[in-house]
Structures are given as structure tokens and as C-alpha cells.
């Protein structure tokens, strides 16, 4: 089935200059990148992204981690598109716990658990189509993706936005 999935290279991945390595690993899937951006993650975005984990004891540190509080304040967000995109990407990412992840997976090769117990696992990838839709819509506006992955509408109005001078 043709699917789309959200990938985030988390702040530890960017701080450790792993972007190229991670993208190379993901290119093994032969999926297509249809959107990408570098994002400075606000508290609101981090909390919305991980909303389903808000009752977990590790939630505050997880939010700090995604916002770059332990590293550089940036995340690379991408949308991958193609056959079985969700499962293919998840497989290369490896298990959530980097110490348990297959050593040749991205998380197994590059992740760690800090002495404080934070899982620095380098990458996020959506787990199912519903999660992918919610997450892609959270991280990308329709104009930032080269195809309309979900229904869109055009709104007219005066919006404030930055332009080059
Ligand atoms: P996933 O990233 O493999 O989908 P989720 O269960 O959705 O795993 O958890 C989201 C993120 O929360 C993980 O990638 C990891 O950064 C963090 N996390 C999950 N479980 C733990 C834990 O037990 N301790 C610390 N951090 C965790
Ligand atoms: Mg998850």
C-alpha cells in the first residue's frame, strides 16, 4: 500500500552530525522524500507531537529532548512516501530503546540512554497511518509538501507573513 510517514531526525542526531548517515540508511528503502524542513521546536509543538505520552514519568525530559534542551535546538522533519513506507522506515530505525535495538538499525548504531535515563534514539518515525496523518499535519503545511497527501482547501484573506526585502 502506498503510504506516507513522518520522520524526525532528533536534536542528538543533528548535534552529532548524523544527518547524512541517517538519510543514507533511509535511502535503502528507495522511498521518495516529498517534504523536508529544519525546525526549531516550540514547547507547544513538542507537547502536541508526544501528546499520547503526557502521563509517562519521562514526559518532561522527552519534551526537553525534542526541543533541543540537551543538544542543538533543531530537528530535521521529513515526509517519506511510497510502498509500505511506515513499516520500511520503522524497521531501519530499530526498537525504541536504543540498547535493545538491532545494532545495525539507526537507533542501535547511534542511540544511547543517558545516565539520567533519557532515550537519545536519534530518530522518530510514525507507527501507523492515523499517527502519520496527525503528525504530518502537525509538522507541515500543505504548501511545504510537493503533493497533496490529504484533502486541502484554499482560503483567501490577509495573513501576516515574512517576505524578503
Ligand atoms: P517510538 O519512538 O519507537 O515510536 P514511543 O513509545 O512512541 O516510541 O515513545 C516516543 C519516544 O519517547 C521514544 O522515541 C523515546 O524518545 C521516548 N521514550 C519511550 N519510552 C521511554 C522510556 O521508557 N524512557 C525514556 N524515554 C522513552
Ligand atoms: Mg511512537
Short mmCIF file of C-alpha atoms and ligand atoms in Angstrom, two decimals:
data_model
loop_
_atom_site.label_atom_id
_atom_site.label_comp_id
_atom_site.label_asym_id
_atom_site.label_seq_id
_atom_site.Cartn_x
_atom_site.Cartn_y
_atom_site.Cartn_z
CA UNK A 1 0.00 0.00 0.00
CA UNK A 2 1.30 3.48 -0.86
CA UNK A 3 1.71 5.43 2.36
CA UNK A 4 3.39 8.48 3.79
CA UNK A 5 5.24 8.71 7.08
CA UNK A 6 6.79 11.42 9.22
CA UNK A 7 10.47 11.16 10.09
CA UNK A 8 12.25 13.43 12.56
CA UNK A 9 15.99 13.44 12.96
CA UNK A 10 16.05 14.43 16.61
CA UNK A 11 18.42 17.03 18.15
CA UNK A 12 21.02 14.41 19.18
CA UNK A 13 21.21 13.26 15.55
CA UNK A 14 21.82 16.80 14.31
CA UNK A 15 24.29 17.65 17.10
CA UNK A 16 26.30 14.51 16.35
CA UNK A 17 26.39 15.29 12.60
CA UNK A 18 24.46 12.12 11.84
CA UNK A 19 22.11 13.67 9.28
CA UNK A 20 23.96 12.27 6.28
CA UNK A 21 24.33 8.81 7.81
CA UNK A 22 20.65 8.66 8.73
CA UNK A 23 19.47 9.83 5.31
CA UNK A 24 21.78 7.30 3.64
CA UNK A 25 20.33 4.49 5.74
CA UNK A 26 16.79 5.64 4.95
CA UNK A 27 17.59 5.76 1.23
CA UNK A 28 17.93 1.95 1.34
CA UNK A 29 14.12 1.91 1.36
CA UNK A 30 14.01 3.56 -2.11
CA UNK A 31 11.14 5.69 -0.81
CA UNK A 32 10.67 9.23 -2.03
CA UNK A 33 11.23 12.32 0.14
CA UNK A 34 8.29 14.65 -0.55
CA UNK A 35 8.96 17.29 2.14
CA UNK A 36 11.74 18.39 4.45
CA UNK A 37 12.46 21.28 6.79
CA UNK A 38 14.68 22.24 9.71
CA UNK A 39 12.55 23.21 12.67
CA UNK A 40 13.23 24.97 15.95
CA UNK A 41 10.73 23.07 18.07
CA UNK A 42 8.48 25.05 20.42
CA UNK A 43 7.22 23.57 23.69
CA UNK A 44 3.72 23.54 22.20
CA UNK A 45 4.80 21.55 19.13
CA UNK A 46 6.81 19.07 21.22
CA UNK A 47 3.87 18.55 23.60
CA UNK A 48 1.44 18.09 20.74
CA UNK A 49 3.76 15.66 18.97
CA UNK A 50 4.08 13.46 22.07
CA UNK A 51 0.58 14.17 23.47
CA UNK A 52 -0.20 10.46 23.92
CA UNK A 53 2.73 10.10 26.32
CA UNK A 54 1.84 13.02 28.58
CA UNK A 55 1.22 10.81 31.63
CA UNK A 56 4.57 8.99 31.39
CA UNK A 57 7.18 9.78 34.04
CA UNK A 58 9.74 10.56 31.33
CA UNK A 59 7.46 13.09 29.55
CA UNK A 60 9.14 16.33 30.83
CA UNK A 61 12.60 15.14 29.79
CA UNK A 62 11.21 13.88 26.47
CA UNK A 63 9.82 17.34 25.71
CA UNK A 64 13.12 18.96 26.72
CA UNK A 65 14.97 16.46 24.48
CA UNK A 66 12.79 17.13 21.42
CA UNK A 67 13.11 20.89 21.95
CA UNK A 68 16.89 20.53 21.90
CA UNK A 69 17.37 21.28 25.60
CA UNK A 70 20.17 18.70 25.75
CA UNK A 71 21.63 19.48 22.30
CA UNK A 72 21.22 21.99 19.47
CA UNK A 73 17.76 23.48 19.20
CA UNK A 74 16.80 21.94 15.90
CA UNK A 75 15.12 18.96 14.36
CA UNK A 76 15.01 17.84 10.72
CA UNK A 77 11.49 16.86 9.70
CA UNK A 78 10.85 14.83 6.54
CA UNK A 79 7.97 13.08 4.85
CA UNK A 80 8.73 9.80 3.09
CA UNK A 81 6.28 8.43 0.52
CA UNK A 82 5.90 5.08 -1.21
CA UNK A 83 5.01 1.40 -0.83
CA UNK A 84 4.80 0.29 2.82
CA UNK A 85 6.63 3.45 3.86
CA UNK A 86 5.69 3.16 7.53
CA UNK A 87 6.98 -0.38 8.13
CA UNK A 88 10.06 0.04 5.94
CA UNK A 89 11.21 3.14 7.82
CA UNK A 90 10.38 1.72 11.27
CA UNK A 91 12.46 -1.38 10.51
CA UNK A 92 15.57 0.64 9.70
CA UNK A 93 15.00 2.83 12.80
CA UNK A 94 15.03 -0.15 15.18
CA UNK A 95 13.43 -0.58 18.61
CA UNK A 96 12.53 2.40 20.80
CA UNK A 97 15.11 1.50 23.45
CA UNK A 98 18.48 2.06 21.72
CA UNK A 99 20.17 -0.55 23.93
CA UNK A 100 17.70 -3.18 22.79
CA UNK A 101 17.60 -2.08 19.15
CA UNK A 102 19.24 -4.24 16.48
CA UNK A 103 22.84 -2.97 16.36
CA UNK A 104 22.66 -2.37 12.61
CA UNK A 105 19.50 -0.26 12.93
CA UNK A 106 19.82 3.53 13.19
CA UNK A 107 18.89 3.56 16.87
CA UNK A 108 21.08 0.54 17.63
CA UNK A 109 24.08 2.05 15.88
CA UNK A 110 23.79 5.67 17.04
CA UNK A 111 21.44 5.84 20.04
CA UNK A 112 22.21 5.80 23.74
CA UNK A 113 20.50 6.08 27.10
CA UNK A 114 21.96 8.88 29.18
CA UNK A 115 22.88 8.37 32.83
CA UNK A 116 19.76 10.42 33.58
CA UNK A 117 17.67 7.82 31.73
CA UNK A 118 16.81 9.85 28.63
CA UNK A 119 16.49 7.71 25.50
CA UNK A 120 18.55 9.56 22.90
CA UNK A 121 17.40 7.45 19.98
CA UNK A 122 18.22 9.79 17.08
CA UNK A 123 15.07 9.36 15.02
CA UNK A 124 11.29 9.42 15.16
CA UNK A 125 9.07 7.59 12.66
CA UNK A 126 5.28 7.27 12.60
CA UNK A 127 3.89 3.86 13.61
CA UNK A 128 0.59 3.70 11.65
CA UNK A 129 -1.36 5.66 9.01
CA UNK A 130 -3.50 7.52 11.58
CA UNK A 131 -0.44 8.63 13.51
CA UNK A 132 1.31 9.57 10.26
CA UNK A 133 -1.62 11.79 9.21
CA UNK A 134 -1.79 13.54 12.58
CA UNK A 135 1.97 14.07 12.69
CA UNK A 136 2.44 15.19 9.07
CA UNK A 137 -0.33 17.77 9.52
CA UNK A 138 1.32 18.95 12.74
CA UNK A 139 4.78 19.46 11.22
CA UNK A 140 3.95 20.56 7.66
CA UNK A 141 1.58 22.95 5.94
CA UNK A 142 0.16 21.70 2.60
CA UNK A 143 2.39 24.12 0.64
CA UNK A 144 5.51 22.60 2.17
CA UNK A 145 4.81 19.16 0.69
CA UNK A 146 5.20 18.58 -3.05
CA UNK A 147 1.91 16.68 -3.31
CA UNK A 148 -1.48 16.93 -1.61
CA UNK A 149 -1.24 13.89 0.67
CA UNK A 150 -4.56 14.75 2.33
CA UNK A 151 -7.55 16.83 1.19
CA UNK A 152 -6.85 20.57 1.15
CA UNK A 153 -8.83 23.76 0.72
CA UNK A 154 -7.72 27.22 -0.35
CA UNK A 155 -8.51 30.11 1.94
CA UNK A 156 -8.41 33.76 0.95
CA UNK A 157 -7.54 36.57 3.33
CA UNK A 158 -4.85 38.88 4.62
CA UNK A 159 -2.27 36.95 6.54
CA UNK A 160 0.83 38.36 8.11
CA UNK A 161 3.96 36.70 6.81
CA UNK A 162 7.64 37.46 6.40
CA UNK A 163 8.88 38.24 2.88
CA UNK A 164 12.40 39.00 1.59
CA UNK A 165 13.17 42.74 1.41
P1 LIG B 1 8.82 5.19 19.26
O1 LIG B 1 9.63 6.46 19.14
O2 LIG B 1 9.65 3.96 18.98
O3 LIG B 1 7.54 5.21 18.45
P2 LIG B 1 7.20 5.67 21.64
O4 LIG B 1 6.73 4.62 22.60
O5 LIG B 1 6.21 6.31 20.73
O6 LIG B 1 8.41 5.02 20.80
O7 LIG B 1 7.94 6.77 22.50
C1 LIG B 1 8.27 8.02 21.94
C2 LIG B 1 9.64 8.45 22.43
O8 LIG B 1 9.63 8.57 23.87
C3 LIG B 1 10.76 7.45 22.16
O9 LIG B 1 11.28 7.53 20.86
C4 LIG B 1 11.78 7.86 23.20
O10 LIG B 1 12.46 9.07 22.79
C5 LIG B 1 10.88 8.20 24.39
N1 LIG B 1 10.68 7.03 25.29
C6 LIG B 1 9.84 5.99 25.11
N2 LIG B 1 9.89 5.12 26.14
C7 LIG B 1 10.79 5.65 27.00
C8 LIG B 1 11.30 5.21 28.29
O11 LIG B 1 10.91 4.17 28.84
N3 LIG B 1 12.22 6.03 28.87
C9 LIG B 1 12.67 7.18 28.32
N4 LIG B 1 12.22 7.62 27.12
C10 LIG B 1 11.30 6.87 26.47
MG1 LIG B 2 5.83 6.37 18.67
#
